[in-house]
JSON list of C-alpha atoms in Angstrom, two decimals:
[
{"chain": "A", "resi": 1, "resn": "UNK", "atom": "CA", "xyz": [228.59, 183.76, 13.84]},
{"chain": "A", "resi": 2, "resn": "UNK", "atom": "CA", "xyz": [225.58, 185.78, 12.56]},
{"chain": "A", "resi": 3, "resn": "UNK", "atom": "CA", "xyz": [226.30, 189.18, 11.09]},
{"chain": "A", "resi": 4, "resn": "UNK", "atom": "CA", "xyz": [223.84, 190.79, 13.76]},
{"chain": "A", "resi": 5, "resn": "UNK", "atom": "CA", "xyz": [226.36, 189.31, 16.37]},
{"chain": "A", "resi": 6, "resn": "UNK", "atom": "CA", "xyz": [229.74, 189.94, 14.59]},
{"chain": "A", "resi": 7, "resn": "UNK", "atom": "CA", "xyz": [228.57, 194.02, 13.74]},
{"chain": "A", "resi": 8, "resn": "UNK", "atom": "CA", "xyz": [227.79, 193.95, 17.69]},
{"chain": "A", "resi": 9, "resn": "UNK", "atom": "CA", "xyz": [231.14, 192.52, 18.56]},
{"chain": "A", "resi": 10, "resn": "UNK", "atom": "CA", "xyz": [232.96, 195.23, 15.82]},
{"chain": "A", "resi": 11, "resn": "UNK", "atom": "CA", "xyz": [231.25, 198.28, 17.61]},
{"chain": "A", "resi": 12, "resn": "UNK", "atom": "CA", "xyz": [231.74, 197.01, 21.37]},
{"chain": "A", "resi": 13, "resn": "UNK", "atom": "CA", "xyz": [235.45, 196.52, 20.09]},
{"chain": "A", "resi": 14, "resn": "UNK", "atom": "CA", "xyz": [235.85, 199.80, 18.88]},
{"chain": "A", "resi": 15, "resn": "UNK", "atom": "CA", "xyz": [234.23, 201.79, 21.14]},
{"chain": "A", "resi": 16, "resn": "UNK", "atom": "CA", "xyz": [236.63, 200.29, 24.09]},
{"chain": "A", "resi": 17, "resn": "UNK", "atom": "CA", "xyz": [239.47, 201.42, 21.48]},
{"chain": "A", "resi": 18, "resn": "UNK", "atom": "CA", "xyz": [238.29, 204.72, 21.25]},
{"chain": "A", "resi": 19, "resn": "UNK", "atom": "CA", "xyz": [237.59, 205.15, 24.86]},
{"chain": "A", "resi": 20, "resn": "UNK", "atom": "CA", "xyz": [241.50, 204.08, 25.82]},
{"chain": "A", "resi": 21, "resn": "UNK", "atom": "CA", "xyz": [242.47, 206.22, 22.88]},
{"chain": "A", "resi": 22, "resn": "UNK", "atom": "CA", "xyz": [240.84, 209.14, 24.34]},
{"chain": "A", "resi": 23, "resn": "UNK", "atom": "CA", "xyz": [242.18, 208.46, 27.60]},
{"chain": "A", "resi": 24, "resn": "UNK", "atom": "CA", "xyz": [246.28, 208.34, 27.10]},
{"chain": "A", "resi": 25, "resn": "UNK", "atom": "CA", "xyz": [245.70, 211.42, 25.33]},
{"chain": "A", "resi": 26, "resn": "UNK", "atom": "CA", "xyz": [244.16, 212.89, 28.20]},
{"chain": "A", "resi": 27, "resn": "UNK", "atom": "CA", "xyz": [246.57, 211.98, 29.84]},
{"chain": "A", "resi": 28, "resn": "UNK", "atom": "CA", "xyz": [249.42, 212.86, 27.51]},
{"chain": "A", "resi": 29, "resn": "UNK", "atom": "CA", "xyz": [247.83, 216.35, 27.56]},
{"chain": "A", "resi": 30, "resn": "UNK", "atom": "CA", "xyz": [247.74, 216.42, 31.27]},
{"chain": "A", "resi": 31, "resn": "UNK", "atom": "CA", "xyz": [251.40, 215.26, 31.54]},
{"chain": "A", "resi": 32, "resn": "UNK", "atom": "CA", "xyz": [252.54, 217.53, 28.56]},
{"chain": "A", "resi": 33, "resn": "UNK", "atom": "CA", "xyz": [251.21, 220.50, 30.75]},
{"chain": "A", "resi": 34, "resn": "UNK", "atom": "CA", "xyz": [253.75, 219.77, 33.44]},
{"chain": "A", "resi": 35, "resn": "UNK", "atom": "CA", "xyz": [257.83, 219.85, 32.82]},
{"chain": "A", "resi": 36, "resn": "UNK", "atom": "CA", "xyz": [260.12, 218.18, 35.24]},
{"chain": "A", "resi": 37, "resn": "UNK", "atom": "CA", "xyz": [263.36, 219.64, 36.80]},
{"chain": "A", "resi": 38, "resn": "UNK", "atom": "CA", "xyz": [266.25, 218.29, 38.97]},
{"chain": "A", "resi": 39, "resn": "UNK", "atom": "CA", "xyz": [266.28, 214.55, 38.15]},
{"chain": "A", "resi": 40, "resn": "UNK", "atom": "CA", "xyz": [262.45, 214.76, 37.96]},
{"chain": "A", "resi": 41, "resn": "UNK", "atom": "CA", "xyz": [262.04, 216.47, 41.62]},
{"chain": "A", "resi": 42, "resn": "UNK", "atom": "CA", "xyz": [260.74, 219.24, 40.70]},
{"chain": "A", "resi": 43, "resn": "UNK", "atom": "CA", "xyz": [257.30, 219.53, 38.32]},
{"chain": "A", "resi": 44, "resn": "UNK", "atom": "CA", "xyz": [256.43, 223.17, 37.10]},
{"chain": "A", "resi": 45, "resn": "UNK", "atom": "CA", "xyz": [253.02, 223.12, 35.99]},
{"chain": "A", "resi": 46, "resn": "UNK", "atom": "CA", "xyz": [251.07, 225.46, 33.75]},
{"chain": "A", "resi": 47, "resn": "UNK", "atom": "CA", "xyz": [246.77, 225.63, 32.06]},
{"chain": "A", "resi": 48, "resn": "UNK", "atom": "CA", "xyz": [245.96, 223.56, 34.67]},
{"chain": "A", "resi": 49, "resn": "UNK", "atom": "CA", "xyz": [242.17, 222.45, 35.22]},
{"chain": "A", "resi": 50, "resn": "UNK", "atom": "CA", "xyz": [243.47, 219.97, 37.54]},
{"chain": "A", "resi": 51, "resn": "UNK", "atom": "CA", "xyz": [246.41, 218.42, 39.55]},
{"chain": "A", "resi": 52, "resn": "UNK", "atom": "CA", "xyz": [247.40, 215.55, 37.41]},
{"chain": "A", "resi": 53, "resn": "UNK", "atom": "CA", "xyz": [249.34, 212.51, 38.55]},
{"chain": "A", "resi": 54, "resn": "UNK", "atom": "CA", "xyz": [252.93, 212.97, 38.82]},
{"chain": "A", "resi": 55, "resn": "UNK", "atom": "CA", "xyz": [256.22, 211.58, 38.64]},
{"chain": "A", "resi": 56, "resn": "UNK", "atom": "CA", "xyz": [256.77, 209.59, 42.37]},
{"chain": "A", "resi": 57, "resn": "UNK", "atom": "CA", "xyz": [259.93, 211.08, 42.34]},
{"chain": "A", "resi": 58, "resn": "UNK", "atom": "CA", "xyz": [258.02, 214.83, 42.70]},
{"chain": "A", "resi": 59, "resn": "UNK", "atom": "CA", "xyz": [259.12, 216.35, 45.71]},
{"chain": "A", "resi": 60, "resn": "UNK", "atom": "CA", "xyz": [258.23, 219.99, 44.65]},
{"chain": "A", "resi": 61, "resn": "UNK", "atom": "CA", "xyz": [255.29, 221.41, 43.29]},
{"chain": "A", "resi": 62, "resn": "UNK", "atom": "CA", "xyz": [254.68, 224.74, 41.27]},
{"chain": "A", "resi": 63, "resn": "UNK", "atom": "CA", "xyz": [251.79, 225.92, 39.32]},
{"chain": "A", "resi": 64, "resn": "UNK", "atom": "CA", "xyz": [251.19, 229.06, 37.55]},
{"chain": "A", "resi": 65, "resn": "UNK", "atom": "CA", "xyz": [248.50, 230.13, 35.12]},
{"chain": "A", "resi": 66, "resn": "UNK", "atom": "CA", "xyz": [246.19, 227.93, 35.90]},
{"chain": "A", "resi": 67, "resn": "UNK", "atom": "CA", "xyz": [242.18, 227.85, 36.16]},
{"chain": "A", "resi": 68, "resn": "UNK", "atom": "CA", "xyz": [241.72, 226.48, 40.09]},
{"chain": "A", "resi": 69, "resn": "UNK", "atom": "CA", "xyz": [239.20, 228.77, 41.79]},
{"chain": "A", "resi": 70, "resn": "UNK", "atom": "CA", "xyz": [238.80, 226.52, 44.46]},
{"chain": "A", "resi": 71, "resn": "UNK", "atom": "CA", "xyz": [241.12, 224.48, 46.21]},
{"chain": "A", "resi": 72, "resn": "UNK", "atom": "CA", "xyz": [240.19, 221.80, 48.64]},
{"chain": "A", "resi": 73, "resn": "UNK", "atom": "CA", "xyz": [241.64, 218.40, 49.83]},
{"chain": "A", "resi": 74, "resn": "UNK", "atom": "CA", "xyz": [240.30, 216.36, 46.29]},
{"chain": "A", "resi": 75, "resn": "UNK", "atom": "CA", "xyz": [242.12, 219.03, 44.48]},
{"chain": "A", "resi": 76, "resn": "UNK", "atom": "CA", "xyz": [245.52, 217.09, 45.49]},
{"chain": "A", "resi": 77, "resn": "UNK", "atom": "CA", "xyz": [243.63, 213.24, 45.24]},
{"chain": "A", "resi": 78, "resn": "UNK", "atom": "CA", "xyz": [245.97, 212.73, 42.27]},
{"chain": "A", "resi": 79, "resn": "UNK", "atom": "CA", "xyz": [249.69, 213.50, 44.24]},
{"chain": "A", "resi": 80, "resn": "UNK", "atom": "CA", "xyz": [248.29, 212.27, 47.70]},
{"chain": "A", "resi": 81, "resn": "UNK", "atom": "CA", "xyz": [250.95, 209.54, 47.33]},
{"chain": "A", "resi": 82, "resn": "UNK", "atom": "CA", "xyz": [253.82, 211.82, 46.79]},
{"chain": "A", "resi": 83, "resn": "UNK", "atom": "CA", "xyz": [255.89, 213.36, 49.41]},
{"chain": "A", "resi": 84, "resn": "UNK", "atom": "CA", "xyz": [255.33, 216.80, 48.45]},
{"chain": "A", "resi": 85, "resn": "UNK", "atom": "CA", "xyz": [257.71, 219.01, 50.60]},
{"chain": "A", "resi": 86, "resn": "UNK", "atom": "CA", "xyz": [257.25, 222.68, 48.59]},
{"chain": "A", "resi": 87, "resn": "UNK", "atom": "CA", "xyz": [254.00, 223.49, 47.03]},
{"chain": "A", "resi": 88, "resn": "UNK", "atom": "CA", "xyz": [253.59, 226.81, 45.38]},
{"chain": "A", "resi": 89, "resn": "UNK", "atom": "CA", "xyz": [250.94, 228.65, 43.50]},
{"chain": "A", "resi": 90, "resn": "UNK", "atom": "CA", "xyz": [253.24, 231.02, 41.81]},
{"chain": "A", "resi": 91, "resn": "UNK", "atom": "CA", "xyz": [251.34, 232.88, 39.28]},
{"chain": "A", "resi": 92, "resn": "UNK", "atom": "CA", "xyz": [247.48, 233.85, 38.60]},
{"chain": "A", "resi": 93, "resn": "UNK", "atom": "CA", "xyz": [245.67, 230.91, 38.89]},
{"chain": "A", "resi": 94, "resn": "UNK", "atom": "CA", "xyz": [242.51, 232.19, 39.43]},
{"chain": "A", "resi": 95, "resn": "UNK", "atom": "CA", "xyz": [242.18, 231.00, 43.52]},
{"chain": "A", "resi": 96, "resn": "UNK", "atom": "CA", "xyz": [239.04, 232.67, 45.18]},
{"chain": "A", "resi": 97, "resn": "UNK", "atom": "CA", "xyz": [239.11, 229.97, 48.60]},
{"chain": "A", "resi": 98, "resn": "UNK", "atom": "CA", "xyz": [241.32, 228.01, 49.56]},
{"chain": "A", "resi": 99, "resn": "UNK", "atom": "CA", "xyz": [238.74, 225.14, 52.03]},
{"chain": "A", "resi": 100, "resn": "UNK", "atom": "CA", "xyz": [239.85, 224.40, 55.88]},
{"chain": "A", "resi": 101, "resn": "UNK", "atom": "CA", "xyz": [240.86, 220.52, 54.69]},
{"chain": "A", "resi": 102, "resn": "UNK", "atom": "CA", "xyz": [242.85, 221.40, 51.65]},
{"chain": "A", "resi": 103, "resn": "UNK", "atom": "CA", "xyz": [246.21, 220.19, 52.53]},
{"chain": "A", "resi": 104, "resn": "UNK", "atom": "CA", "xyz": [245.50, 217.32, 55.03]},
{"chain": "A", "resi": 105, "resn": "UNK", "atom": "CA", "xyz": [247.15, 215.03, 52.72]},
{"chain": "A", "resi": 106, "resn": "UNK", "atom": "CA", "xyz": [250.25, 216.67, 52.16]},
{"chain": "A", "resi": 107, "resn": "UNK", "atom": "CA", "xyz": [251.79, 215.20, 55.12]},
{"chain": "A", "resi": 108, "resn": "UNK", "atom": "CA", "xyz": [255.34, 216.33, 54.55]},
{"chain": "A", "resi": 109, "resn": "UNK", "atom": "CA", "xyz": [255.08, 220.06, 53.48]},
{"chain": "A", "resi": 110, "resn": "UNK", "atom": "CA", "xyz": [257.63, 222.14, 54.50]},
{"chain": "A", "resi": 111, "resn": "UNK", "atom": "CA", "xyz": [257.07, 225.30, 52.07]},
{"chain": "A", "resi": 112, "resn": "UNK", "atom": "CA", "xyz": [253.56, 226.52, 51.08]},
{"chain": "A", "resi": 113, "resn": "UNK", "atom": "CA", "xyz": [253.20, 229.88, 48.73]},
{"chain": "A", "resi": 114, "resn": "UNK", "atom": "CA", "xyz": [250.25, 231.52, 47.54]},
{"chain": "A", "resi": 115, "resn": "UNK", "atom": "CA", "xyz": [251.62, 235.01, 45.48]},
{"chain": "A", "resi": 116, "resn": "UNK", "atom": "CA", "xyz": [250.01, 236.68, 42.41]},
{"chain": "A", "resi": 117, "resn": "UNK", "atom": "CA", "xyz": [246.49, 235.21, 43.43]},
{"chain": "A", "resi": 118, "resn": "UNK", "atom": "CA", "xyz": [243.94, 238.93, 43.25]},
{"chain": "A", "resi": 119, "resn": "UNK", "atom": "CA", "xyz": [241.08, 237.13, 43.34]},
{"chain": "A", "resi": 120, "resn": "UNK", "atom": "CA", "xyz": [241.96, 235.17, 46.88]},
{"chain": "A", "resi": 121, "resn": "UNK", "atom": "CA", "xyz": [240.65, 237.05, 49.69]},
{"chain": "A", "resi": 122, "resn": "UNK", "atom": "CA", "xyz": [242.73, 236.31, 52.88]},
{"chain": "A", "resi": 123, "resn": "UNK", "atom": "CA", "xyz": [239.67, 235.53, 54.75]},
{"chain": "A", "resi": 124, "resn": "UNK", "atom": "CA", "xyz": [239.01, 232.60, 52.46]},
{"chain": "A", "resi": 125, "resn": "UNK", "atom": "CA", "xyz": [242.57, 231.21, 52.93]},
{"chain": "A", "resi": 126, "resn": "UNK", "atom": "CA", "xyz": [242.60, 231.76, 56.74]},
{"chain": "A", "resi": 127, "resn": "UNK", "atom": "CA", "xyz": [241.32, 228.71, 57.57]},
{"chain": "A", "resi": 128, "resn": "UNK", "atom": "CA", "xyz": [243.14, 226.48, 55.22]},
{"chain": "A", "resi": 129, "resn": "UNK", "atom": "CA", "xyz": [246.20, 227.07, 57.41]},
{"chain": "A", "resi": 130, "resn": "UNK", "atom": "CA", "xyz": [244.96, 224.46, 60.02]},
{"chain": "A", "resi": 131, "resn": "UNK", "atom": "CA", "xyz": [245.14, 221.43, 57.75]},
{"chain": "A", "resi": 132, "resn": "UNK", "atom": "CA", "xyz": [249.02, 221.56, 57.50]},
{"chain": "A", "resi": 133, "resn": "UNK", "atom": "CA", "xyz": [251.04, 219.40, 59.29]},
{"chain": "A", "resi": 134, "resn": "UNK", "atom": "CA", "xyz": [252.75, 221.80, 61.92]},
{"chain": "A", "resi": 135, "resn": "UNK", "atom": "CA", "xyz": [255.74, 218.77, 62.93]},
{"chain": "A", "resi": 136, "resn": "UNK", "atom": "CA", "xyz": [257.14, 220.08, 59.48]},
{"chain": "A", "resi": 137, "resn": "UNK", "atom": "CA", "xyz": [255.81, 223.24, 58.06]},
{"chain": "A", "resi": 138, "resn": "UNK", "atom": "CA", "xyz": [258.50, 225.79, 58.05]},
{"chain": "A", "resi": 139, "resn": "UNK", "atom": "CA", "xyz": [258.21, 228.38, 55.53]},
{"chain": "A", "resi": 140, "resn": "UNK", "atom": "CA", "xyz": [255.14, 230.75, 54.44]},
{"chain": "A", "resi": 141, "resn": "UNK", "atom": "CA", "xyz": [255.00, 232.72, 51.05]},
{"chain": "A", "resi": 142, "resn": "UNK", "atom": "CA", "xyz": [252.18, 235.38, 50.66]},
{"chain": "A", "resi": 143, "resn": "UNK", "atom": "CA", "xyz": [253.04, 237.28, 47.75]},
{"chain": "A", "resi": 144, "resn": "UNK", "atom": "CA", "xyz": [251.71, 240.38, 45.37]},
{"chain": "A", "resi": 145, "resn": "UNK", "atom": "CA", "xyz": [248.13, 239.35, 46.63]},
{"chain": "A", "resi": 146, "resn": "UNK", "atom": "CA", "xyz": [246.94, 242.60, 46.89]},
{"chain": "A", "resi": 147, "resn": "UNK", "atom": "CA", "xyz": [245.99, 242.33, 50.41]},
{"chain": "A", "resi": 148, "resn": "UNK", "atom": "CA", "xyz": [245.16, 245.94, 52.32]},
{"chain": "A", "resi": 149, "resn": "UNK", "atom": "CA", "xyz": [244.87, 244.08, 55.97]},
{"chain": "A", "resi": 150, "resn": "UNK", "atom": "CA", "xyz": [245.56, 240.46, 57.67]},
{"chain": "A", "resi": 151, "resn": "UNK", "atom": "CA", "xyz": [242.95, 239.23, 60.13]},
{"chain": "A", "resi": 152, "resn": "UNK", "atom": "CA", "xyz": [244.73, 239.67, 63.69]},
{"chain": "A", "resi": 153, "resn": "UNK", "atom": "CA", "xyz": [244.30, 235.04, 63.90]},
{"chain": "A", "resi": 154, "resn": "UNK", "atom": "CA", "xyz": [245.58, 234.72, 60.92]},
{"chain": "A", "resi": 155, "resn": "UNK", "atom": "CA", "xyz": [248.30, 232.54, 62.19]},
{"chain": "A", "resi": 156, "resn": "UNK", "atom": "CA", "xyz": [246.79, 230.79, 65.27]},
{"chain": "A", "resi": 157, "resn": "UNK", "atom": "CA", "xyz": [246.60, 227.44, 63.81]},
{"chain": "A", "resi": 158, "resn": "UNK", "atom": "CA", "xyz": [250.46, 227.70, 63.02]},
{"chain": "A", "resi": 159, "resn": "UNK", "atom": "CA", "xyz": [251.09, 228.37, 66.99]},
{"chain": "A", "resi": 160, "resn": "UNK", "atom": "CA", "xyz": [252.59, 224.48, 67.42]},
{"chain": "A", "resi": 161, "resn": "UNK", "atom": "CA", "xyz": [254.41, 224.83, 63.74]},
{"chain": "A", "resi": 162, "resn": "UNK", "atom": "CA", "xyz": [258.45, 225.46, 63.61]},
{"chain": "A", "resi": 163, "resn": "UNK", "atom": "CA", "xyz": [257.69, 228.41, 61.17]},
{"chain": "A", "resi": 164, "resn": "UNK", "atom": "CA", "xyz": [260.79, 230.13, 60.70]},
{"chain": "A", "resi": 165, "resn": "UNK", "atom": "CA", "xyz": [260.12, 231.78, 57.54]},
{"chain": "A", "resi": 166, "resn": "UNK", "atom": "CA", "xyz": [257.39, 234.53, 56.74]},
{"chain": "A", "resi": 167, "resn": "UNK", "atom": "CA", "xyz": [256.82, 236.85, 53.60]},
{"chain": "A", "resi": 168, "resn": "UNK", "atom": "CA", "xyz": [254.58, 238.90, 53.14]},
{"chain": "A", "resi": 169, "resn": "UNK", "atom": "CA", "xyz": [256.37, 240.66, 50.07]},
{"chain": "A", "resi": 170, "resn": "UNK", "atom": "CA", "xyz": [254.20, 243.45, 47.50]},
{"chain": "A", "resi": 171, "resn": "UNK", "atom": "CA", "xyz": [251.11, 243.50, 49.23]},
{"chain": "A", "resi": 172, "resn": "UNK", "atom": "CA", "xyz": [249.17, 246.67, 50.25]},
{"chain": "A", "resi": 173, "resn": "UNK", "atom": "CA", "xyz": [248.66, 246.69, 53.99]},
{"chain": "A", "resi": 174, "resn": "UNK", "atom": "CA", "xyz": [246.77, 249.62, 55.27]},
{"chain": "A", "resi": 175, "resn": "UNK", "atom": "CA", "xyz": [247.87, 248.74, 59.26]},
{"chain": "A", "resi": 176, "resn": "UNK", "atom": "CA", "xyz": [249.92, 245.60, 60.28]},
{"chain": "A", "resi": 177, "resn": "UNK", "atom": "CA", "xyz": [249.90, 244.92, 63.60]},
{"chain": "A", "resi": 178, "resn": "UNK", "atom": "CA", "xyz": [252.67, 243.22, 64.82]},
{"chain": "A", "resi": 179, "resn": "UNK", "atom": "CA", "xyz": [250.73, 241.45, 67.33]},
{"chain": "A", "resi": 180, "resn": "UNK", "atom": "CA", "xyz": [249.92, 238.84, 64.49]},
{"chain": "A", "resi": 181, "resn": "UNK", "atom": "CA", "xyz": [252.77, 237.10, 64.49]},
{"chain": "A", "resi": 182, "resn": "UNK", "atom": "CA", "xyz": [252.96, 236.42, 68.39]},
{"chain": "A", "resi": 183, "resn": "UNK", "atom": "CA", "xyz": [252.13, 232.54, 68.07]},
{"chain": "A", "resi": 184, "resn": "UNK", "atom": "CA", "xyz": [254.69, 231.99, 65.85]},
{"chain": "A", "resi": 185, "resn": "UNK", "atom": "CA", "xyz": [257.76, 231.26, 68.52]},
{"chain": "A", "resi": 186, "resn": "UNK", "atom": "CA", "xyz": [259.97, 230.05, 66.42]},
{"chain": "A", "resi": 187, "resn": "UNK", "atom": "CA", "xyz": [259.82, 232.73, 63.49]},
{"chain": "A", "resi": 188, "resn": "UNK", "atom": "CA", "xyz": [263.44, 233.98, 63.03]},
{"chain": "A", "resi": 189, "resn": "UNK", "atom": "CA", "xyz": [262.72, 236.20, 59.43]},
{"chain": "A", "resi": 190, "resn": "UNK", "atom": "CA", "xyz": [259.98, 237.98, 57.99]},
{"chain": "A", "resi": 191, "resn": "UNK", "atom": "CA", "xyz": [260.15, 239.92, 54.62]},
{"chain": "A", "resi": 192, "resn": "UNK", "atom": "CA", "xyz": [257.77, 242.68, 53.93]},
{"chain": "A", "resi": 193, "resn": "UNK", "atom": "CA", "xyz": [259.68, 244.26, 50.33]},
{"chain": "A", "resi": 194, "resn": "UNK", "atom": "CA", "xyz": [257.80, 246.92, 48.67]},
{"chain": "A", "resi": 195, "resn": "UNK", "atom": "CA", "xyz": [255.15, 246.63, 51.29]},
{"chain": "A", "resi": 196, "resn": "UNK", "atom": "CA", "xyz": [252.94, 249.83, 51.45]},
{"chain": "A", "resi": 197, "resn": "UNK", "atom": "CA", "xyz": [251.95, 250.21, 54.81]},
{"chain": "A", "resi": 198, "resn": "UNK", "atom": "CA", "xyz": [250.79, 253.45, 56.70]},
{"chain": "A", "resi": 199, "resn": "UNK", "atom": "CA", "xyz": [250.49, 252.15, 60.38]},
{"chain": "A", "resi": 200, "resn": "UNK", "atom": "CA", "xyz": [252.57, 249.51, 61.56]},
{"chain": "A", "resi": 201, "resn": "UNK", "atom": "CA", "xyz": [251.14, 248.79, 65.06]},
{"chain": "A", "resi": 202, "resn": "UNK", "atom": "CA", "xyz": [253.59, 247.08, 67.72]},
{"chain": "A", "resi": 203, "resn": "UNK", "atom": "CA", "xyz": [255.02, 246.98, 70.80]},
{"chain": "A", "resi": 204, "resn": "UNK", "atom": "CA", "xyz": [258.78, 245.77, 71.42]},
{"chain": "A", "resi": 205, "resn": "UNK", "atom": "CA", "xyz": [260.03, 244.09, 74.50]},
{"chain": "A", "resi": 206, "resn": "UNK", "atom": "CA", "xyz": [263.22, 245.50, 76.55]},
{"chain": "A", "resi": 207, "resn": "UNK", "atom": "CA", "xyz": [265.57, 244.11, 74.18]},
{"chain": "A", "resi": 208, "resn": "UNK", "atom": "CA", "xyz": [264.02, 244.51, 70.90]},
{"chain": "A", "resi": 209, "resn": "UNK", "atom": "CA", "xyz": [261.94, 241.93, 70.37]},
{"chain": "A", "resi": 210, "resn": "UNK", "atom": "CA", "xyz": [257.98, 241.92, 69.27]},
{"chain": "A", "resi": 211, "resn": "UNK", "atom": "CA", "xyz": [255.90, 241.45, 71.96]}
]
């Protein structure tokens, strides 16, 4: 072998050693940013640029901290496998709009929170809310968003869901018409702590109910 061949051979070798190298720390850095809870269950993400792949045993998801200005479906390509029941973005992760397809693959969510996010208008969320998968969606956390009012549709495409959970903790609702949660049937609590509110619009049935 000719040493124009062999110094070929040397770089072509090292370059694919450098190249894996870089990856497994990439991903060692990825994994490194997530901790695992509950017999690995539970990951608790944090200085996220991404959603890394996770443990198959994941069934929970929560991220704080995080740089994710825009979530859409690809945003989840790397956990579309896992059975993700509870997804939360807990904590200043820079959201600004959340795209109508974003959760389509998250089949099996049951629990979906989005608290601490100032930079998410509501109107940019709105229509993410028709992607989930309203055969087992149960439980809505909108928390400490800094919201002043809630588009009166904000909940139509949760009319066939078996919501039974709502909170709107911390936020700063001028008016709050009651009206908005009429397509939710099934809604047995709603938690509004701390919630500044100067009008709250509604009329009750007969026997106490929100009509």
């Amino acid at each position: 072998m000719d040493m124009k061949r062999f110094a070929l051979m040397f770089f072509y070798v090292c370059n694919i050693f450098i190249l894996r190298t870089e990856s497994y720390d990439n991903y060692r850095k990825a994994d490194n940013t997530c901790q695992y809870y509950k017999m690995n269950s539970v990951a608790k993400c944090r200085k996220l640029h991404y959603i890394p792949s996770l443990k198959e045993s994941v069934l929970a998801l929560e991220i704080r901290l995080s740089y994710l200005p825009y979530i859409n479906r690809q945003t989840f390509q790397n956990i579309s496998s896992n059975k993700i029941i509870r997804l939360a973005f807990k904590m200043n992760n820079t959201i600004q709009a959340i795209s109508n397809d974003a959760f389509s693959d998250l089949r099996y969510l049951q629990t979906l929170e989005v608290s601490f996010e100032s930079q998410l208008d509501v109107l940019n969320f709105k229509s993410s809310l028709g992607s989930l998968n309203v055969s087992f969606f149960n439980e809505l956390i909108l928390e400490s968003n800094g919201w002043t009012s809630l588009p009166g549709n904000l909940l139509n495409d949760l009319s066939g869901a078996k919501l039974s959970v709502l909170s709107l903790n911390e936020n700063h609702f001028e008016i709050l018409n009651a009206s908005i949660f009429k397509p939710l049937i099934g809604l047995k609590k709603v938690f509004l702590r701390r919630v500044l509110c100067s009008i709250f619009q509604c009329r009750r049935k007969d026997k106490g109910g929100i009509n």
